[in-house]
Short mmCIF file of C-alpha atoms in Angstrom, two decimals:
data_model
loop_
_atom_site.label_atom_id
_atom_site.label_comp_id
_atom_site.label_asym_id
_atom_site.label_seq_id
_atom_site.Cartn_x
_atom_site.Cartn_y
_atom_site.Cartn_z
CA MET F 1 71.37 -121.54 40.38
CA SER F 2 68.52 -122.04 37.83
CA ALA F 3 65.73 -124.69 38.40
CA VAL F 4 64.91 -127.05 35.94
CA ILE F 5 62.00 -128.76 37.59
CA GLN F 6 59.93 -127.30 40.36
CA PHE F 7 57.19 -129.56 41.99
CA LYS F 8 55.05 -127.27 44.09
CA ASN F 9 52.76 -128.61 46.85
CA ILE F 10 51.64 -131.62 44.30
CA ALA F 11 49.38 -134.30 45.23
CA PHE F 12 49.17 -137.61 43.39
CA THR F 13 47.78 -141.09 44.13
CA TYR F 14 47.52 -144.12 41.93
CA THR F 15 44.89 -145.78 44.48
CA GLN F 16 42.34 -143.55 46.53
CA ASP F 17 43.28 -145.20 49.80
CA MET F 18 46.93 -144.89 49.34
CA PRO F 19 48.21 -141.27 48.20
CA LEU F 20 51.81 -141.33 47.20
CA PHE F 21 52.35 -137.70 47.27
CA SER F 22 50.63 -135.07 49.22
CA ALA F 23 51.93 -131.33 49.64
CA PHE F 24 55.11 -132.50 47.80
CA SER F 25 57.61 -129.83 47.07
CA LEU F 26 60.92 -130.02 45.61
CA THR F 27 63.32 -127.97 43.31
CA ILE F 28 65.95 -129.59 41.11
CA GLU F 29 68.73 -127.38 39.72
CA GLN F 30 69.74 -127.71 36.09
CA ALA F 31 73.71 -127.78 36.65
CA HIS F 32 73.83 -130.71 38.86
CA ILE F 33 73.60 -134.62 38.48
CA THR F 34 70.81 -135.10 40.80
CA ILE F 35 70.09 -138.70 42.09
CA LEU F 36 67.03 -139.88 43.02
CA ARG F 37 67.03 -143.02 45.08
CA GLY F 38 64.81 -145.08 47.49
CA GLU F 39 63.01 -148.35 47.85
CA ASN F 40 60.54 -149.82 45.38
CA GLY F 41 57.38 -147.96 45.71
CA SER F 42 58.93 -144.74 47.05
CA GLY F 43 57.91 -142.71 44.26
CA LYS F 44 60.96 -142.19 42.20
CA THR F 45 59.60 -143.08 38.77
CA THR F 46 56.24 -141.31 39.21
CA LEU F 47 57.99 -138.23 40.17
CA THR F 48 60.16 -138.35 36.83
CA ARG F 49 56.93 -139.15 34.82
CA LEU F 50 55.10 -136.46 36.54
CA ALA F 51 58.27 -133.99 35.75
CA MET F 52 57.85 -135.00 32.02
CA GLY F 53 53.81 -134.50 31.86
CA MET F 54 53.13 -138.26 31.49
CA LEU F 55 51.36 -138.11 34.78
CA LYS F 56 49.08 -135.25 35.91
CA PRO F 57 49.17 -134.22 39.66
CA LEU F 58 45.69 -134.18 41.31
CA LYS F 59 46.67 -130.89 42.90
CA GLY F 60 49.69 -128.41 42.92
CA SER F 61 51.91 -127.33 39.65
CA ILE F 62 55.03 -128.65 38.13
CA PHE F 63 57.34 -126.10 36.40
CA LEU F 64 59.84 -127.44 33.82
CA LEU F 65 62.62 -124.83 32.73
CA GLY F 66 60.33 -122.30 34.16
CA ASN F 67 57.08 -123.28 32.20
CA ASP F 68 54.01 -124.86 33.65
CA ILE F 69 53.93 -128.28 32.26
CA ALA F 70 50.01 -128.16 32.54
CA SER F 71 50.10 -125.82 29.35
CA MET F 72 52.91 -127.91 27.37
CA GLN F 73 52.46 -130.64 24.84
CA LEU F 74 54.54 -133.89 25.37
CA GLY F 75 56.21 -133.27 22.24
CA GLU F 76 57.21 -129.78 23.25
CA ILE F 77 58.59 -131.22 26.69
CA GLY F 78 60.52 -133.89 24.80
CA GLN F 79 62.38 -131.23 22.56
CA LYS F 80 63.43 -129.63 25.78
CA VAL F 81 64.21 -132.51 28.26
CA GLY F 82 65.28 -136.16 27.08
CA TYR F 83 63.71 -139.08 28.85
CA ALA F 84 65.02 -142.49 29.04
CA PHE F 85 62.57 -145.21 30.19
CA GLN F 86 63.78 -147.99 32.57
CA SER F 87 62.96 -150.33 29.58
CA PRO F 88 64.75 -149.13 26.39
CA GLU F 89 62.44 -151.07 24.07
CA LYS F 90 59.57 -148.51 25.02
CA GLN F 91 61.33 -145.73 23.15
CA LEU F 92 62.54 -147.78 20.09
CA PHE F 93 60.30 -147.55 17.00
CA ALA F 94 62.09 -147.97 13.85
CA ALA F 95 63.20 -150.76 11.67
CA THR F 96 66.94 -149.72 11.74
CA VAL F 97 69.27 -148.10 14.08
CA TYR F 98 69.75 -145.28 11.69
CA GLU F 99 66.29 -144.40 11.16
CA GLU F 100 65.79 -144.62 14.92
CA MET F 101 68.13 -141.83 15.20
CA THR F 102 66.89 -139.90 12.46
CA PHE F 103 63.08 -140.21 11.84
CA PRO F 104 61.79 -137.70 14.32
CA ARG F 105 63.91 -134.87 13.27
CA LEU F 106 63.22 -135.74 9.58
CA LEU F 107 59.49 -135.80 10.45
CA LEU F 108 59.87 -132.42 11.95
CA GLY F 109 61.12 -131.13 8.56
CA HIS F 110 64.96 -130.66 9.85
CA PRO F 111 67.38 -130.41 7.02
CA GLU F 112 68.43 -133.98 6.00
CA GLN F 113 72.19 -133.35 6.04
CA GLU F 114 72.03 -131.65 9.41
CA VAL F 115 70.23 -134.51 10.72
CA PHE F 116 72.58 -137.14 9.21
CA ASP F 117 75.55 -135.56 10.49
CA ARG F 118 74.45 -135.23 14.04
CA ALA F 119 73.15 -139.25 13.97
CA ASP F 120 76.70 -140.12 12.77
CA GLN F 121 78.25 -138.08 15.38
CA LEU F 122 76.17 -139.36 18.15
CA LEU F 123 76.37 -143.20 16.95
CA LYS F 124 80.38 -142.56 16.97
CA GLN F 125 80.08 -141.13 20.34
CA PHE F 126 77.92 -144.03 21.61
CA ASP F 127 79.85 -146.79 19.92
CA LEU F 128 76.91 -147.81 17.94
CA GLN F 129 78.11 -147.14 14.13
CA ALA F 130 78.83 -150.83 13.65
CA TYR F 131 74.78 -151.46 14.07
CA LYS F 132 73.50 -148.74 12.04
CA GLU F 133 71.40 -151.22 9.53
CA MET F 134 70.56 -153.48 12.49
CA TYR F 135 66.90 -153.77 13.79
CA PRO F 136 67.17 -151.95 17.37
CA ARG F 137 65.54 -154.77 19.04
CA LEU F 138 68.27 -157.37 18.24
CA LEU F 139 70.55 -155.11 19.94
CA SER F 140 72.06 -156.26 23.49
CA PHE F 141 70.37 -154.60 26.49
CA GLY F 142 73.20 -152.31 27.11
CA GLU F 143 73.22 -151.20 23.36
CA LYS F 144 69.65 -150.54 23.39
CA ARG F 145 70.07 -148.44 26.53
CA ARG F 146 72.87 -146.51 24.80
CA LEU F 147 70.76 -146.08 21.59
CA ALA F 148 67.65 -144.98 23.60
CA ILE F 149 69.98 -142.12 25.21
CA ALA F 150 71.65 -141.31 21.97
CA ALA F 151 68.32 -140.90 20.09
CA MET F 152 67.03 -138.55 22.58
CA LEU F 153 70.23 -136.56 22.27
CA MET F 154 69.16 -136.10 18.56
CA ASN F 155 66.88 -133.21 19.83
CA ASN F 156 69.91 -131.46 21.72
CA PRO F 157 67.78 -131.17 25.04
CA SER F 158 69.06 -129.07 27.82
CA TYR F 159 68.59 -131.74 30.48
CA LEU F 160 68.20 -135.53 30.63
CA ILE F 161 66.14 -138.02 32.96
CA LEU F 162 67.20 -141.55 33.13
CA ASP F 163 65.09 -143.72 34.97
CA GLU F 164 67.35 -146.53 36.27
CA PRO F 165 69.86 -146.76 33.62
CA THR F 166 71.76 -149.29 35.36
CA ALA F 167 69.38 -151.81 35.81
CA SER F 168 70.15 -155.17 34.24
CA LEU F 169 73.45 -154.08 33.28
CA ASP F 170 76.68 -155.77 33.97
CA ASP F 171 79.64 -153.90 35.60
CA GLU F 172 81.41 -153.60 32.16
CA ARG F 173 78.17 -152.15 30.75
CA VAL F 174 77.66 -149.74 33.73
CA GLU F 175 81.23 -148.71 32.89
CA VAL F 176 80.30 -147.71 29.26
CA LEU F 177 77.18 -145.94 30.47
CA SER F 178 79.28 -144.13 33.01
CA ALA F 179 81.60 -142.78 30.14
CA VAL F 180 78.32 -141.63 28.33
CA ILE F 181 77.42 -139.62 31.51
CA GLU F 182 80.59 -138.15 32.14
CA GLN F 183 80.80 -136.86 28.55
CA GLN F 184 77.14 -135.29 29.02
CA LYS F 185 78.39 -133.80 32.17
CA LYS F 186 81.58 -132.28 30.18
CA GLU F 187 78.86 -130.78 27.88
CA LYS F 188 77.28 -129.10 30.73
CA ARG F 189 74.33 -131.07 30.51
CA GLY F 190 72.50 -131.61 33.86
CA MET F 191 70.72 -134.99 34.58
CA LEU F 192 68.23 -136.43 37.15
CA ILE F 193 68.79 -140.06 37.32
CA VAL F 194 66.82 -142.71 39.29
CA SER F 195 69.22 -145.20 40.45
CA HIS F 196 69.68 -148.17 43.25
CA ASN F 197 73.33 -148.85 42.22
CA GLU F 198 75.31 -147.18 45.34
CA ALA F 199 78.74 -147.24 43.51
CA PHE F 200 77.14 -145.41 40.46
CA ILE F 201 75.21 -142.91 42.83
CA ARG F 202 78.76 -142.28 44.67
CA ARG F 203 80.49 -141.75 41.42
CA HIS F 204 78.17 -139.32 39.49
CA GLY F 205 75.79 -137.75 42.11
CA ASP F 206 76.19 -134.02 42.90
CA ARG F 207 73.08 -134.04 44.78
CA ILE F 208 71.52 -137.08 46.22
CA ILE F 209 67.91 -137.26 47.13
CA THR F 210 66.39 -140.05 49.22
CA LEU F 211 62.72 -141.10 48.91
CA GLU F 212 60.57 -142.90 51.35
CA ARG F 213 56.83 -143.44 50.68
CA GLY F 214 56.38 -139.97 48.76
CA TYR F 215 58.57 -137.92 51.24
CA VAL F 216 62.00 -136.51 50.88
CA ILE F 217 64.00 -138.33 53.89
CA ASP F 218 67.23 -137.16 52.89
CA ASP F 219 68.71 -134.59 50.43
CA SER F 220 72.50 -133.98 50.42
CA TYR F 221 74.90 -132.16 48.25
CA ARG F 222 78.49 -133.38 47.63
CA MET V 1 17.07 -159.02 41.21
CA THR V 2 19.91 -159.97 43.30
CA ALA V 3 19.46 -163.77 42.72
CA ILE V 4 19.62 -162.90 38.90
CA ALA V 5 22.84 -160.92 39.32
CA LYS V 6 24.60 -163.92 40.77
CA SER V 7 23.29 -166.22 38.34
CA ASP V 8 25.46 -169.02 36.78
CA PRO V 9 27.99 -167.66 34.08
CA ARG V 10 26.84 -170.46 31.94
CA SER V 11 23.35 -168.98 31.89
CA LYS V 12 24.87 -165.49 30.95
CA LEU V 13 26.93 -167.13 28.20
CA LEU V 14 23.87 -168.86 26.72
CA ILE V 15 21.74 -165.65 26.97
CA ALA V 16 24.39 -163.63 25.46
CA PHE V 17 24.80 -166.35 22.61
CA GLY V 18 21.17 -166.51 21.96
CA LEU V 19 20.68 -162.63 22.14
CA SER V 20 23.42 -161.81 19.77
CA THR V 21 22.46 -164.70 17.43
CA LEU V 22 18.91 -163.56 17.04
CA ALA V 23 20.21 -159.66 16.60
CA LEU V 24 21.92 -160.88 13.54
CA VAL V 25 19.08 -163.27 12.18
CA PHE V 26 16.21 -160.52 12.86
CA ASN V 27 15.83 -158.01 10.15
CA ASP V 28 12.89 -155.94 10.93
CA LEU V 29 12.99 -153.07 13.31
CA LEU V 30 10.06 -154.20 15.70
CA SER V 31 11.98 -157.52 16.58
CA LEU V 32 15.25 -155.84 16.88
CA THR V 33 14.03 -153.15 19.19
CA ALA V 34 12.28 -155.87 21.42
CA LEU V 35 15.62 -157.81 21.58
CA PHE V 36 17.45 -154.65 22.17
CA PHE V 37 15.30 -153.61 25.20
CA MET V 38 15.42 -157.42 26.55
CA GLY V 39 19.13 -156.93 26.52
CA ILE V 40 18.90 -153.74 28.54
CA LEU V 41 16.37 -155.34 30.99
CA LEU V 42 18.64 -158.44 31.39
CA ASN V 43 21.74 -156.05 32.02
CA MET V 44 19.78 -154.09 34.61
CA ALA V 45 18.85 -157.17 36.28
CA MET V 46 22.41 -158.46 36.37
CA LYS V 47 23.64 -155.09 37.50
CA ALA V 48 25.82 -154.56 34.60
CA GLU V 49 27.68 -151.18 34.58
CA LEU V 50 26.12 -150.27 31.24
CA LEU V 51 26.82 -146.69 31.44
CA GLN V 52 30.33 -146.88 32.37
CA ILE V 53 30.79 -149.40 29.61
CA ALA V 54 29.07 -147.04 27.05
CA VAL V 55 31.46 -144.35 28.27
CA ARG V 56 34.36 -146.47 27.76
CA ILE V 57 33.38 -147.52 24.16
CA ARG V 58 31.97 -144.07 22.92
CA LYS V 59 34.57 -143.86 20.28
CA PHE V 60 33.25 -147.23 18.98
CA LEU V 61 29.83 -146.05 19.34
CA PHE V 62 30.21 -142.84 17.40
CA LEU V 63 31.94 -144.97 14.67
CA MET V 64 28.58 -147.13 14.74
CA PHE V 65 26.68 -143.94 14.36
CA GLY V 66 28.50 -142.66 11.65
CA ILE V 67 28.47 -145.95 9.56
CA ALA V 68 24.70 -145.86 10.13
CA VAL V 69 24.43 -142.22 8.65
CA ILE V 70 26.70 -143.21 5.79
CA GLN V 71 24.38 -146.29 5.07
CA SER V 72 21.23 -144.34 5.18
CA VAL V 73 22.71 -141.64 2.76
CA PHE V 74 24.12 -144.36 0.06
CA SER V 75 20.60 -146.11 0.12
CA SER V 76 18.77 -145.63 -3.20
CA ALA V 77 15.61 -147.59 -2.34
CA GLY V 78 12.50 -145.93 -1.02
CA GLU V 79 10.80 -142.44 -0.99
CA PRO V 80 12.83 -139.45 -0.43
CA ILE V 81 12.72 -137.81 2.93
CA LEU V 82 15.43 -135.37 2.75
CA THR V 83 16.40 -133.72 -0.52
CA ILE V 84 18.81 -130.97 -0.88
CA ALA V 85 19.30 -129.11 -3.99
CA GLY V 86 17.80 -131.87 -5.90
CA LEU V 87 20.01 -134.39 -4.38
CA THR V 88 18.23 -136.97 -2.10
CA LEU V 89 20.12 -137.47 1.01
CA ILE V 90 17.83 -139.66 3.04
CA ARG V 91 15.26 -142.23 1.83
CA ASP V 92 12.77 -144.01 4.10
CA GLU V 93 14.23 -147.51 3.25
CA GLY V 94 17.80 -146.08 4.02
CA LEU V 95 16.66 -144.80 7.22
CA ILE V 96 15.12 -148.15 8.27
CA LYS V 97 18.06 -150.15 7.13
CA ALA V 98 20.43 -147.56 9.02
CA LEU V 99 18.15 -147.81 12.41
CA ALA V 100 18.15 -151.71 12.10
CA TYR V 101 22.03 -151.85 11.65
CA LEU V 102 22.29 -149.49 14.96
CA ILE V 103 19.89 -151.33 16.91
CA ARG V 104 21.45 -154.65 15.71
CA LEU V 105 24.90 -153.63 16.91
CA SER V 106 23.64 -152.10 19.89
CA THR V 107 22.15 -155.30 21.00
CA VAL V 108 25.28 -157.36 20.14
CA VAL V 109 27.18 -155.04 22.44
CA VAL V 110 24.40 -155.10 25.15
CA SER V 111 24.61 -159.00 25.06
CA ALA V 112 28.32 -158.64 25.62
CA THR V 113 28.07 -156.36 28.72
CA ILE V 114 25.98 -159.12 30.23
CA LEU V 115 29.32 -161.02 30.39
CA SER V 116 31.18 -158.46 32.02
CA THR V 117 29.10 -159.33 35.32
CA SER V 118 31.07 -162.36 35.53
CA THR V 119 35.08 -162.57 36.14
CA ARG V 120 37.35 -164.23 33.34
CA ARG V 121 37.93 -167.14 35.38
CA GLU V 122 34.01 -167.77 35.80
CA LEU V 123 33.53 -167.35 32.19
CA VAL V 124 36.33 -169.72 31.13
CA GLN V 125 35.00 -172.38 33.53
CA GLY V 126 31.51 -171.67 32.24
CA LEU V 127 32.87 -172.49 28.53
CA VAL V 128 34.47 -175.55 29.83
CA GLN V 129 31.22 -176.89 31.64
CA LEU V 130 29.44 -176.24 28.73
CA LYS V 131 31.68 -178.92 27.01
CA CYS V 132 33.93 -176.11 25.06
CA PRO V 133 37.30 -177.77 24.72
CA TYR V 134 39.79 -176.12 27.47
CA GLU V 135 42.36 -175.14 24.73
CA ILE V 136 39.40 -172.95 23.21
CA ALA V 137 38.04 -171.60 26.45
CA PHE V 138 41.61 -170.72 27.41
CA MET V 139 42.36 -168.93 24.17
CA VAL V 140 39.39 -166.74 24.79
CA SER V 141 40.48 -165.92 28.20
CA VAL V 142 43.99 -164.98 27.06
CA ALA V 143 42.47 -162.89 24.24
CA ILE V 144 40.37 -161.04 26.66
CA ARG V 145 43.25 -160.43 28.96
CA PHE V 146 45.52 -159.07 26.05
CA LEU V 147 43.08 -156.38 24.71
CA PRO V 148 43.50 -154.12 27.47
CA GLU V 149 47.11 -154.58 27.58
CA LEU V 150 47.33 -153.90 23.85
CA ARG V 151 45.68 -150.77 24.37
CA ASN V 152 47.83 -149.62 27.23
CA GLU V 153 51.05 -150.53 25.05
CA LEU V 154 49.64 -148.33 22.15
CA LEU V 155 49.25 -145.43 24.38
CA ASP V 156 52.54 -145.87 26.18
CA SER V 157 54.08 -145.99 22.68
CA MET V 158 52.52 -142.89 21.46
CA THR V 159 53.38 -141.08 24.86
CA ALA V 160 57.29 -142.46 24.36
CA LEU V 161 57.05 -141.19 20.59
CA GLN V 162 55.91 -137.74 21.69
CA LEU V 163 58.48 -137.38 24.21
CA ARG V 164 60.98 -137.93 21.25
CA GLY V 165 60.05 -134.23 20.47
CA ILE V 166 57.33 -135.16 17.94
CA ASP V 167 54.10 -132.81 18.69
CA LEU V 168 51.15 -134.54 16.98
CA GLN V 169 49.14 -131.65 17.14
CA VAL V 170 51.21 -129.75 14.52
CA LEU V 171 52.23 -132.56 12.31
CA PRO V 172 50.10 -132.69 8.91
CA ILE V 173 47.95 -135.82 8.53
CA ARG V 174 50.52 -137.69 5.82
CA LYS V 175 53.20 -137.25 8.55
CA LYS V 176 50.43 -138.42 11.34
CA LEU V 177 50.00 -141.76 9.18
CA LYS V 178 53.75 -142.33 9.07
CA ILE V 179 53.71 -142.07 13.11
CA TYR V 180 51.07 -144.55 13.44
CA GLN V 181 53.38 -146.93 11.15
CA TYR V 182 56.08 -146.25 13.87
CA ILE V 183 53.80 -146.99 16.78
CA LEU V 184 52.18 -150.13 15.31
CA LEU V 185 55.73 -152.02 14.39
CA PRO V 186 56.76 -152.25 18.18
CA VAL V 187 53.27 -152.91 19.58
CA LEU V 188 52.85 -155.88 16.98
CA THR V 189 56.37 -157.09 17.76
CA ASN V 190 55.81 -156.86 21.36
CA ALA V 191 52.22 -158.90 20.84
CA ILE V 192 54.08 -161.64 18.97
CA LEU V 193 56.94 -161.89 21.39
CA ASN V 194 54.31 -161.89 24.34
CA ALA V 195 52.53 -164.47 22.82
CA ARG V 196 55.51 -166.77 22.18
CA GLU V 197 56.42 -165.93 25.94
CA LEU V 198 53.10 -167.10 27.11
CA SER V 199 53.10 -170.28 25.17
CA ASN V 200 56.58 -171.28 26.29
CA ALA V 201 55.42 -170.58 29.76
CA MET V 202 52.35 -172.62 29.39
CA GLU V 203 54.55 -175.63 27.79
CA MET V 204 56.68 -175.30 30.91
CA ARG V 205 53.79 -175.73 33.18
CA ALA V 206 52.69 -178.80 31.40
CA PHE V 207 49.67 -177.47 29.60
CA ARG V 208 47.80 -180.27 27.85
CA ALA V 209 50.16 -182.92 29.27
CA PHE V 210 47.11 -185.00 30.28
CA SER V 211 44.06 -185.39 28.16
CA LYS V 212 41.60 -184.95 31.46
CA ARG V 213 41.71 -181.99 33.50
CA THR V 214 40.14 -181.82 37.11
CA ASP V 215 39.03 -178.57 38.31
CA TYR V 216 39.21 -176.98 41.76
CA HIS V 217 36.57 -174.47 41.29
CA THR V 218 33.26 -175.57 39.74
CA LEU V 219 30.18 -173.80 38.62
CA HIS V 220 26.65 -175.12 39.96
CA MET V 221 23.32 -174.09 38.37
CA HIS V 222 20.62 -173.12 40.93
CA LYS V 223 16.95 -172.81 40.68
CA VAL V 224 17.14 -169.18 39.43
CA ASP V 225 19.26 -170.22 36.46
CA TYR V 226 16.71 -172.56 35.26
CA VAL V 227 13.97 -170.00 35.78
CA LEU V 228 16.06 -167.31 34.11
CA LEU V 229 17.00 -169.45 31.01
CA THR V 230 13.25 -170.84 30.50
CA VAL V 231 11.92 -167.04 30.62
CA VAL V 232 14.70 -165.60 28.14
CA PHE V 233 14.53 -168.61 25.84
CA GLY V 234 10.82 -168.71 26.06
CA ALA V 235 10.74 -165.24 24.96
CA PHE V 236 13.24 -165.65 22.03
CA THR V 237 10.84 -168.63 20.94
CA LEU V 238 7.81 -166.14 21.03
CA LEU V 239 9.57 -163.58 19.24
CA SER V 240 10.83 -165.91 16.48
CA ILE V 241 7.40 -167.48 16.35
CA GLY V 242 5.87 -163.75 16.20
CA ARG V 243 7.88 -162.86 13.12
CA LEU V 244 6.57 -165.49 11.05
CA TRP V 245 3.06 -164.25 11.51
CA VAL V 246 3.99 -160.64 11.07
#
């Protein structure tokens, strides 16, 4: 089974007196929905940020789809792997929902019609067509979350990383998000999801990794 | 030296105010240079992390230097110093003006670094005990607090935008400008929303509900403060009088 993310003996710390990861190694396969869970401060979000090149390890190396991320630009990583922040506002930039979907691809010079067609298709899939002309920050939290995921799918990434996608969502919104995740699974897109929501973990997780203070304390497949 | 490092924040505020005001008032190179070195000495006495701060603001320092060079090139007064192919690039007066500008701004920066040796809370308390209205002192403190947050937010937005698949290194300059527009919109929106939230939170905590405030933590001037202020302001006075004679 092909590996999407490989952490090889990495070390990382935010403060010198409290190392978070030391000689940490882990391989995540592309085909699965892998869930990362653990208490606050166990290193879940840090691990995803390291995988995306947002943080640099002090030691060791990280490979993303076979490439050492030390030699990759953030833009290049973003084209291959989609990342949804815990707070969707962080990744909403444009003045309308439609512009939010289309501007990165248009800036990169992709054909307009192709970009618009893909945006329309994804807005329909994520049930956001009615908000096309709306300012993204005026959407509800659940809609913002869906928009953030839809926008990152514009690049057709081969893998997704979602940081606490169920945080601040009620049961109904979690259900809508679950449908989105199942749709992605049908499209054979693997995912790494950070979550605390036990029902959500049981429903979607093919592999469940539990972290505690920078160590894997449980790693089980279903 | 240790005693000066622990001097009252009010002394530091007054010295920083005096130093930066004189840097703006003085025009001649000699007085400005004297002021600049006074600022450096005071920073050393107060154990300010001058080098670390210089590294942090290096981009601003390069900008200052760039402006000084431009000022020197575009000055048409004085005798030519450097002429290339019949075009005079640097004249003596232009060079002096550029140097004066560079030393003046450096003195303002050096006077500000004196304040970095006290905490934000101490400086606000210093302003209050210098009879500055609490609202103004609080506003200054909030502004100081928000600047690094704004910087972090800009960096976060830049990262998030790149993770949308935009490789900034390959984009032409026209498209890069467009990118900055996309970054500024959410950062400014957030700044306004944060300001509104903070103002609501302050109202909820009964900010300005009573005209008189009491302070749990108060500052006290010591002998070293009076000596320091007398020496520094004495030097300022001598420098000002000296300029009249030159």
